[in-house]
PDB file of C-alpha atoms in Angstrom:
ATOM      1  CA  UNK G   8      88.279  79.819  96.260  1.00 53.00           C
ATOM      2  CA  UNK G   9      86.738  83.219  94.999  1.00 63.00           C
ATOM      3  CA  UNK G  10      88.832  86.516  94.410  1.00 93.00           C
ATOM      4  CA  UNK G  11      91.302  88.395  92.698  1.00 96.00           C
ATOM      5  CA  UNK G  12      94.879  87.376  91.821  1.00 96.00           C
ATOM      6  CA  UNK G  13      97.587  89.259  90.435  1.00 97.00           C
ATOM      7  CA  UNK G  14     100.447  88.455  89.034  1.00 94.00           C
ATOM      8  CA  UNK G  15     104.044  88.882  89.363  1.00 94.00           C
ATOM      9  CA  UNK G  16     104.139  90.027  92.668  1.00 94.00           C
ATOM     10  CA  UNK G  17     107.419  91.479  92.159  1.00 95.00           C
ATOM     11  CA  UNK G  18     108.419  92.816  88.957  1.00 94.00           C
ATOM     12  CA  UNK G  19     111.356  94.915  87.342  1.00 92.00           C
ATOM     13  CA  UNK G  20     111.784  97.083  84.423  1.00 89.00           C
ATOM     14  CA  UNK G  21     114.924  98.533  82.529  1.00 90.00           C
ATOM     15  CA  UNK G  22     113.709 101.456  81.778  1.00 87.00           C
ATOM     16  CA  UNK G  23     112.497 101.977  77.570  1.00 87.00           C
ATOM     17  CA  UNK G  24     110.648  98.479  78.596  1.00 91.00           C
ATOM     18  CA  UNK G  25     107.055  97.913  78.324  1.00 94.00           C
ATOM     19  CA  UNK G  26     105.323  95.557  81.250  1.00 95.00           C
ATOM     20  CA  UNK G  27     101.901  94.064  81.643  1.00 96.00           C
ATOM     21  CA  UNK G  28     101.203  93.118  84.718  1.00 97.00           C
ATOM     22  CA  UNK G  29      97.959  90.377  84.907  1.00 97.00           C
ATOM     23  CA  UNK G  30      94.866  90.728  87.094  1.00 98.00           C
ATOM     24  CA  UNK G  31      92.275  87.540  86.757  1.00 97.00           C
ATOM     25  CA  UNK G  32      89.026  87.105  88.850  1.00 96.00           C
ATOM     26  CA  UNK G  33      86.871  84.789  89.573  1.00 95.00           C
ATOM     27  CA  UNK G  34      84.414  86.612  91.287  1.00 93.00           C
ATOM     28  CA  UNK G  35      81.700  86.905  88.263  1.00 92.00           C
ATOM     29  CA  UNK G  36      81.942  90.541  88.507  1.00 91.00           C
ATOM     30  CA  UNK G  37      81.407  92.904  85.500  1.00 90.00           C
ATOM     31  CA  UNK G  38      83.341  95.373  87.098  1.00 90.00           C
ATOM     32  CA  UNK G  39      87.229  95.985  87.397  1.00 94.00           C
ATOM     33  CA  UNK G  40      89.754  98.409  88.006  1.00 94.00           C
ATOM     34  CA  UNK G  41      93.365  99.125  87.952  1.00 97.00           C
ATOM     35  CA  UNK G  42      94.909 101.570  90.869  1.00 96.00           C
ATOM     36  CA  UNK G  43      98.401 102.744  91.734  1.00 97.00           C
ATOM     37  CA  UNK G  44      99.827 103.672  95.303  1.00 95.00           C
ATOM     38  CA  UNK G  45     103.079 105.621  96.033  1.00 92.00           C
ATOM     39  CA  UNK G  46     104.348 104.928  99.440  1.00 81.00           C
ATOM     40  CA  UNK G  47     102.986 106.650 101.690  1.00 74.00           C
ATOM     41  CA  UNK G  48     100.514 108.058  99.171  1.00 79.00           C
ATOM     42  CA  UNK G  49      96.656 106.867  98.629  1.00 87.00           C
ATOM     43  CA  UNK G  50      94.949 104.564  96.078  1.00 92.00           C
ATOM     44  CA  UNK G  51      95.113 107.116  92.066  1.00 93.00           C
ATOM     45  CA  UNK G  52      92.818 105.392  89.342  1.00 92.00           C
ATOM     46  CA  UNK G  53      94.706 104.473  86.074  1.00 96.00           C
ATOM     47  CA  UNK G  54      91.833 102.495  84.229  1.00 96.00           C
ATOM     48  CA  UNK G  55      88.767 101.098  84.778  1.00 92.00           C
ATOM     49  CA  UNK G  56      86.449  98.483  83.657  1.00 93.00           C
ATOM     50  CA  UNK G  57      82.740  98.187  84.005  1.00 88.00           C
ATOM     51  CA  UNK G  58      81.908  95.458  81.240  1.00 90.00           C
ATOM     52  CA  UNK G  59      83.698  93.373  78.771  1.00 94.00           C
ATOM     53  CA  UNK G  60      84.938  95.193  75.775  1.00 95.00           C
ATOM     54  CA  UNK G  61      84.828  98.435  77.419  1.00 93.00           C
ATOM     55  CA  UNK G  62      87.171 100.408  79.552  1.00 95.00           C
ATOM     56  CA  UNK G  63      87.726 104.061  80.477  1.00 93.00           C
ATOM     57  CA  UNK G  64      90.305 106.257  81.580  1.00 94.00           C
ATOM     58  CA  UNK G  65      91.266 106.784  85.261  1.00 92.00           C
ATOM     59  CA  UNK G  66      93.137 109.992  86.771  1.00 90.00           C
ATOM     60  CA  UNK G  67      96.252 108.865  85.845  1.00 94.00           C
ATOM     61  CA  UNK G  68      96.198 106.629  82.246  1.00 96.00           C
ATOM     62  CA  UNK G  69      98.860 108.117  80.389  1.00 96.00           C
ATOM     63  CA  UNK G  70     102.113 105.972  79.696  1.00 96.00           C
ATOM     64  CA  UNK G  71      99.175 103.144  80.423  1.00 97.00           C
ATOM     65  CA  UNK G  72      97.165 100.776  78.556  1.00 97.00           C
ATOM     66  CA  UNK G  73      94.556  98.414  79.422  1.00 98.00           C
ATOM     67  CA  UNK G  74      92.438  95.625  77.479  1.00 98.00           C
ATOM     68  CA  UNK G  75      89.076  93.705  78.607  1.00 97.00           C
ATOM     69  CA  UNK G  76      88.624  90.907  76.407  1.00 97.00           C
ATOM     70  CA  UNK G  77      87.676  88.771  79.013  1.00 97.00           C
ATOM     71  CA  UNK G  78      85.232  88.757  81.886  1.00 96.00           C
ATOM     72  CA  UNK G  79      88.035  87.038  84.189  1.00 97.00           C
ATOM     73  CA  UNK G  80      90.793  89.421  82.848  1.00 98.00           C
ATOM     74  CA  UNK G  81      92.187  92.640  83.045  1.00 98.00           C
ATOM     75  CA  UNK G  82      95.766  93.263  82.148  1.00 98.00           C
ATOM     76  CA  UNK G  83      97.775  96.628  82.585  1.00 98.00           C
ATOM     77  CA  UNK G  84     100.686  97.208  80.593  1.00 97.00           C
ATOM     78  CA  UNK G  85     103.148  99.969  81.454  1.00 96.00           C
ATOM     79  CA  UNK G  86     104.636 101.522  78.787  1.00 94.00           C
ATOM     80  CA  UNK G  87     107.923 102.914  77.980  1.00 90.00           C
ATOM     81  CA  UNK G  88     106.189 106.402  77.843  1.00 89.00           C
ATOM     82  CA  UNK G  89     105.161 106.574  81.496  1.00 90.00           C
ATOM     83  CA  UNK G  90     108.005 108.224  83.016  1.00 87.00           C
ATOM     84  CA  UNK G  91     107.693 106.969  86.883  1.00 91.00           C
ATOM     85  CA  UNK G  92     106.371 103.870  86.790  1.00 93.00           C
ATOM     86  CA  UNK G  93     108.153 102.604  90.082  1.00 95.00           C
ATOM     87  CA  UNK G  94     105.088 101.985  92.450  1.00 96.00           C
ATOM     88  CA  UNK G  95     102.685  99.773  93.667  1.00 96.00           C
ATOM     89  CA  UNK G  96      99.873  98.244  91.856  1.00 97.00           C
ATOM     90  CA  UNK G  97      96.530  97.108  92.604  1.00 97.00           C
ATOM     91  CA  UNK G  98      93.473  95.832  90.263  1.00 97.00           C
ATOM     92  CA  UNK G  99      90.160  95.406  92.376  1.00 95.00           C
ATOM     93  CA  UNK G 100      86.867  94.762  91.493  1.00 93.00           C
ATOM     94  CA  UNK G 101      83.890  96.046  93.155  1.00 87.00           C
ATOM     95  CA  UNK G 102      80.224  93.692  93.166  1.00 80.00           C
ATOM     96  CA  UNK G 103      78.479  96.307  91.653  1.00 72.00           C
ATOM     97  CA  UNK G 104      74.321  95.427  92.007  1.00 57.00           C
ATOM     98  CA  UNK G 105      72.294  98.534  90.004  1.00 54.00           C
ATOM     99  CA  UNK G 106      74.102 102.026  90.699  1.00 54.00           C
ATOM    100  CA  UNK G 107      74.903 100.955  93.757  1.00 63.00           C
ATOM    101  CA  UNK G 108      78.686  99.696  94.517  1.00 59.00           C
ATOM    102  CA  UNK G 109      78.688  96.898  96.990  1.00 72.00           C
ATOM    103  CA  UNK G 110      82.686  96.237  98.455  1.00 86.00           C
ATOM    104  CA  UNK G 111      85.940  96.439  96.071  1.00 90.00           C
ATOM    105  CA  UNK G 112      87.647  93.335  96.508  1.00 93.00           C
ATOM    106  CA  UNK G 113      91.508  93.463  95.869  1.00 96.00           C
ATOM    107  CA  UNK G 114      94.378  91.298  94.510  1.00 96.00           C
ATOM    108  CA  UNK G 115      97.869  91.062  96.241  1.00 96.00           C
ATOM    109  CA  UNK G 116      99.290  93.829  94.338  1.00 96.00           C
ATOM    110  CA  UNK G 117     102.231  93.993  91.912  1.00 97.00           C
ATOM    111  CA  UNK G 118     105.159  95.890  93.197  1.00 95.00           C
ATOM    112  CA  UNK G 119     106.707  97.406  90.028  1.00 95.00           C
ATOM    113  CA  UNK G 120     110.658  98.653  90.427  1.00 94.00           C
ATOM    114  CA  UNK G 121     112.707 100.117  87.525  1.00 90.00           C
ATOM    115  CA  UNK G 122     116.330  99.408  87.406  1.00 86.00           C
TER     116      UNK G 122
ATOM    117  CA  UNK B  13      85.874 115.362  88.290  1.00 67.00           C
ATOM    118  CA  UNK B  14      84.921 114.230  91.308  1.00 69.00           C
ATOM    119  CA  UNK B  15      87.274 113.953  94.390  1.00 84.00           C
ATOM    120  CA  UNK B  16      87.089 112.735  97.795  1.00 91.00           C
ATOM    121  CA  UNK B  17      89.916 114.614 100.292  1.00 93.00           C
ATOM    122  CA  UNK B  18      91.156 112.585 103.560  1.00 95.00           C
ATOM    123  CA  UNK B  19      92.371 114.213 106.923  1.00 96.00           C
ATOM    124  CA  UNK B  20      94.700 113.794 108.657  1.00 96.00           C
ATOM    125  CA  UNK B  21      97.284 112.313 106.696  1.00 94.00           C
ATOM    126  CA  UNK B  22      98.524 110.639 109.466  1.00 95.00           C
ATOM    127  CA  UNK B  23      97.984 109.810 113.219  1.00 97.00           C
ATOM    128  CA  UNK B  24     100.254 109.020 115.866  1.00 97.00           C
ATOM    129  CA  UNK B  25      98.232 107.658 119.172  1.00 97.00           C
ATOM    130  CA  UNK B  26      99.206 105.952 122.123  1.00 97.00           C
ATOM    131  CA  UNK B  27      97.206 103.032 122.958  1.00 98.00           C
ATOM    132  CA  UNK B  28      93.840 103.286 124.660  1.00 98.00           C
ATOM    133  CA  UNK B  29      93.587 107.133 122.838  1.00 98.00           C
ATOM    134  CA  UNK B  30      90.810 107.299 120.455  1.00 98.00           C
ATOM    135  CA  UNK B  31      91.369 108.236 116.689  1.00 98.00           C
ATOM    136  CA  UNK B  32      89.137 110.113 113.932  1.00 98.00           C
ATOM    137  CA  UNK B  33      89.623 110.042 110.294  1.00 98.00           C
ATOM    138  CA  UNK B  34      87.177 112.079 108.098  1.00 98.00           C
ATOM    139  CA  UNK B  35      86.314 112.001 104.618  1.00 97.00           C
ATOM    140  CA  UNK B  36      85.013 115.226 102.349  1.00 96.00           C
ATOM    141  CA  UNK B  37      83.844 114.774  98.673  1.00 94.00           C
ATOM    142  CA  UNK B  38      83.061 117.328  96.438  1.00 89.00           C
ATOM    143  CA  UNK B  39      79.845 115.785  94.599  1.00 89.00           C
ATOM    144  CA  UNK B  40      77.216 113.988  96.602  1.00 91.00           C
ATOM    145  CA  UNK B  41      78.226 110.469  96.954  1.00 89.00           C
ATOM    146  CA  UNK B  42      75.295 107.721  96.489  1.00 87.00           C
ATOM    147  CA  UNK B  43      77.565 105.688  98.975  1.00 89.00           C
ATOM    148  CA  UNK B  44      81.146 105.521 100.992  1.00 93.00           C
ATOM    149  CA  UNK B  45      83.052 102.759 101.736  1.00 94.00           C
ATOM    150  CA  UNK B  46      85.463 102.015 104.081  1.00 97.00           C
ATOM    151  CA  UNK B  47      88.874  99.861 103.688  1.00 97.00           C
ATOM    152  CA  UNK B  48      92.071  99.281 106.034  1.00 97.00           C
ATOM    153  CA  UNK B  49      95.624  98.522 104.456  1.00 96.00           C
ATOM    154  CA  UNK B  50      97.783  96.978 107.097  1.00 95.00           C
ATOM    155  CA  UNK B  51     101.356  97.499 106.248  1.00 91.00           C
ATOM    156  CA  UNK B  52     102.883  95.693 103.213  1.00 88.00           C
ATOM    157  CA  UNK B  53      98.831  94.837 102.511  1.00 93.00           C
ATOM    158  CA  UNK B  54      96.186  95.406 100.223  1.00 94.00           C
ATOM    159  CA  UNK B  55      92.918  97.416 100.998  1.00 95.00           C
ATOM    160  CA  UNK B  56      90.148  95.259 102.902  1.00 96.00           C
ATOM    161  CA  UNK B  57      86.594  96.390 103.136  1.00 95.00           C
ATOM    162  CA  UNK B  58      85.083  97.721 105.988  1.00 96.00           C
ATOM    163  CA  UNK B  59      81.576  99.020 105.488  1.00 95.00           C
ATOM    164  CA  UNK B  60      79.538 100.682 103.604  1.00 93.00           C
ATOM    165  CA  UNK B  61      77.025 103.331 104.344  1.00 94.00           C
ATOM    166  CA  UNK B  62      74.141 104.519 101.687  1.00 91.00           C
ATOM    167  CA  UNK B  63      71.720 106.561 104.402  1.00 93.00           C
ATOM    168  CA  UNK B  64      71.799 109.759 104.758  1.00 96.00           C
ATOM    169  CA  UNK B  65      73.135 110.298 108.539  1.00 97.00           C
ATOM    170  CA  UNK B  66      73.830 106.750 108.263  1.00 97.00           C
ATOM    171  CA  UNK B  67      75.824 105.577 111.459  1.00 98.00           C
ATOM    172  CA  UNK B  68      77.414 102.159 111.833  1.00 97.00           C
ATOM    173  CA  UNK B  69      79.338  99.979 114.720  1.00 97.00           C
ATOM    174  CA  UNK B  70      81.502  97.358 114.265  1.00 97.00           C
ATOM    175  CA  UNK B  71      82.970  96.385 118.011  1.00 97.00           C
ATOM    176  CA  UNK B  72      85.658  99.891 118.398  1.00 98.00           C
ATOM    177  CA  UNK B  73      84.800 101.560 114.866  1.00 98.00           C
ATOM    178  CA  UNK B  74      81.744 103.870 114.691  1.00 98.00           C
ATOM    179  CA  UNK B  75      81.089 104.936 110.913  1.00 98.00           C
ATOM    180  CA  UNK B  76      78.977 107.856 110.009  1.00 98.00           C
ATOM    181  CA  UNK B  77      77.695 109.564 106.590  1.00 97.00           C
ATOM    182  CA  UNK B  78      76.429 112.652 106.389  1.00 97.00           C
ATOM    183  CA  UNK B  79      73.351 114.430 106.239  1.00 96.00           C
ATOM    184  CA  UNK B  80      74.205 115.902 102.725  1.00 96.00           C
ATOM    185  CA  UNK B  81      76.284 112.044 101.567  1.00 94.00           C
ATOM    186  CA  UNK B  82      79.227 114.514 101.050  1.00 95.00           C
ATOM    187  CA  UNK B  83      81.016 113.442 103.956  1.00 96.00           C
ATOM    188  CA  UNK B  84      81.659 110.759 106.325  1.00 98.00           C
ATOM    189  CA  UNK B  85      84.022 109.603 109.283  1.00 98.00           C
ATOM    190  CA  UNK B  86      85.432 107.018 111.385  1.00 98.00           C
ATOM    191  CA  UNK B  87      86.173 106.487 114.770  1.00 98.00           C
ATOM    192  CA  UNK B  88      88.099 104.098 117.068  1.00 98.00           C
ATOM    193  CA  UNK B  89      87.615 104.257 120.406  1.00 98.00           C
ATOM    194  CA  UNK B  90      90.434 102.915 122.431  1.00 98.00           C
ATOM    195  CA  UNK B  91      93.097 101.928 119.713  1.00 98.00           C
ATOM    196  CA  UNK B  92      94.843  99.087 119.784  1.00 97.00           C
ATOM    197  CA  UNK B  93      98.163  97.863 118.151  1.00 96.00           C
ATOM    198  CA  UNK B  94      96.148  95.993 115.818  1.00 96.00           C
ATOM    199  CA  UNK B  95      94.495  99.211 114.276  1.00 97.00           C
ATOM    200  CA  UNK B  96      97.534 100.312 113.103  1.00 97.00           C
ATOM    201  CA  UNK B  97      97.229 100.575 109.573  1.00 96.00           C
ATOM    202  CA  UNK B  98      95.866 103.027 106.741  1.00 96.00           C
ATOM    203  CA  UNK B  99      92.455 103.672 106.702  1.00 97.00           C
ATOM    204  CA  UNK B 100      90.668 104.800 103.168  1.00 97.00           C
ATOM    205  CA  UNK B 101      87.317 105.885 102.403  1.00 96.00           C
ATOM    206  CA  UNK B 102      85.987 105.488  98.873  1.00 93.00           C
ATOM    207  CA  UNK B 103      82.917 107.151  97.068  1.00 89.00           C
ATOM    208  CA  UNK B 104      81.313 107.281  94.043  1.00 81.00           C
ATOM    209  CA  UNK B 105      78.735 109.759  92.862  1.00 70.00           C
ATOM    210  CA  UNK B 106      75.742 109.110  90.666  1.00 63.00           C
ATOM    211  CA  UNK B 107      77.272 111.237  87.985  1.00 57.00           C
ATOM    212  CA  UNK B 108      80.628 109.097  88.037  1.00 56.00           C
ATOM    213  CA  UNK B 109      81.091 105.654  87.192  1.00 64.00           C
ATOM    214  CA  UNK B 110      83.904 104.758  88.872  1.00 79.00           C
ATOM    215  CA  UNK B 111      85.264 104.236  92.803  1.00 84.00           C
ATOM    216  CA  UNK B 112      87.563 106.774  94.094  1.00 88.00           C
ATOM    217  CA  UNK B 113      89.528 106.869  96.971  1.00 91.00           C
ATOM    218  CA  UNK B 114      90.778 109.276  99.384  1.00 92.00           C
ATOM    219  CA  UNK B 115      94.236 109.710  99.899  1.00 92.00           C
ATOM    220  CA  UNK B 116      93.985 107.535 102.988  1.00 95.00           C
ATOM    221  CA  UNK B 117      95.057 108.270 106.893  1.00 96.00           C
ATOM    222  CA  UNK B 118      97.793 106.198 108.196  1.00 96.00           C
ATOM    223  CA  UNK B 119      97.354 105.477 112.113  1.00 97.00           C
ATOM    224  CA  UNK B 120     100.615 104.547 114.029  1.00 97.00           C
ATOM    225  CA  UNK B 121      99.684 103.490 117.612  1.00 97.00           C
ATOM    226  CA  UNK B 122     102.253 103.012 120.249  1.00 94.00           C
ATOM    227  CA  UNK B 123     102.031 100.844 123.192  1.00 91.00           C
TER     228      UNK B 123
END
């Protein structure tokens, strides 16, 4: 069936590490997007996606890097140069029709630790 | 840039009391969304709203957008224990190409 999967779910890091952390859809969309989430804290933008081969920067990209060589795929990697990485994190993609944004739909999430 | 701001950060009801989140952007949003984390979840949709003055039921939740699409709200009447959760609107403006969420309010409701 449709939607977004991430994956690991769980994941550590020794810190100096890099990470990527996987995001595929099969959904068709053009669109997708990487978010983090502190507990208790709301959804920050890292990256974002609105066509293949093309990504911009979110609130929060540094210590982050993204690629989008594939419709279906949209990994994050967390560098060794983002200082806090600990959180939770979520890759959506919205069904965007014209300029108007129809709903996000989300994976699971990836809960990153570092030890 | 564009933000969207989120109040209150949290709500603590008892069950039957209603509950109001509301949802302030600084550009003129050409839509708002609506999502609900449970606990331990990830964000599910809700609604959307495009109208200006836009309002929206769905069974307990009314939705509204405002007259200037800067600013919207939700409201349960009669909360449940199901409605606990964290409740996030999400915006973009015209200008922007990308979604952005509020900060989210987190509803406890005790039996």
């Amino acid at each position: 069936d449709g939607g977004i999967t991430q994956s690991p779910k769980y994941l550590f890091r020794k810190e100096g590490q890099n990470v990527t952390l996987s995001c595929e859809q099969n959904l068709n969309h053009d669109a997708m997007y990487w978010y983090r989430q502190d507990p208790g804290q709301g959804l920050r933008l890292i990256y974002y996606s609105q066509i293949v081969n093309d990504f911009q920067k979110g609130d929060i990209a540094e210590g982050y890097s993204v690629s989008r060589e594939k419709k279906e795929s949209f990994p994050l990697t967390v560098t060794s140069a983002q200082k806090n990485p600990t959180a939770f994190y979520l890759c959506a993609s919205p069904k965007e029709a014209g300029d108007q944004n129809t709903e996000a739909f989300f994976g699971q999430g990836t809960r990153l630790t570092v030890v | 840039g564009q933000q969207v701001m989120q109040i209150p950060q949290y709500q603590h009801v008892q069950e039957g009391e209603d509950f109001t989140t509301y949802c302030n952007s600084s550009t003129t949003l050409s839509n708002i969304q609506w999502y609900k984390q449970r606990p331990g979840g990830h964000p599910v949709f809700l609604i959307q709203l495009v109208k200006s003055g836009e309002v929206k039921k769905q069974k307990r939740l009314t939705f509204q957008f405002g007259e200037a699409k800067k600013n919207s709200s939700l409201h349960i009447t009669a909360t449940q224990t199901t409605d606990v959760g964290t409740y996030f609107c999400a915006g973009r403006s015209g200008g922007y190409n990308k979604l952005i969420f509020g900060a989210g309010t987190r509803l406890a409701v005790h039996p």
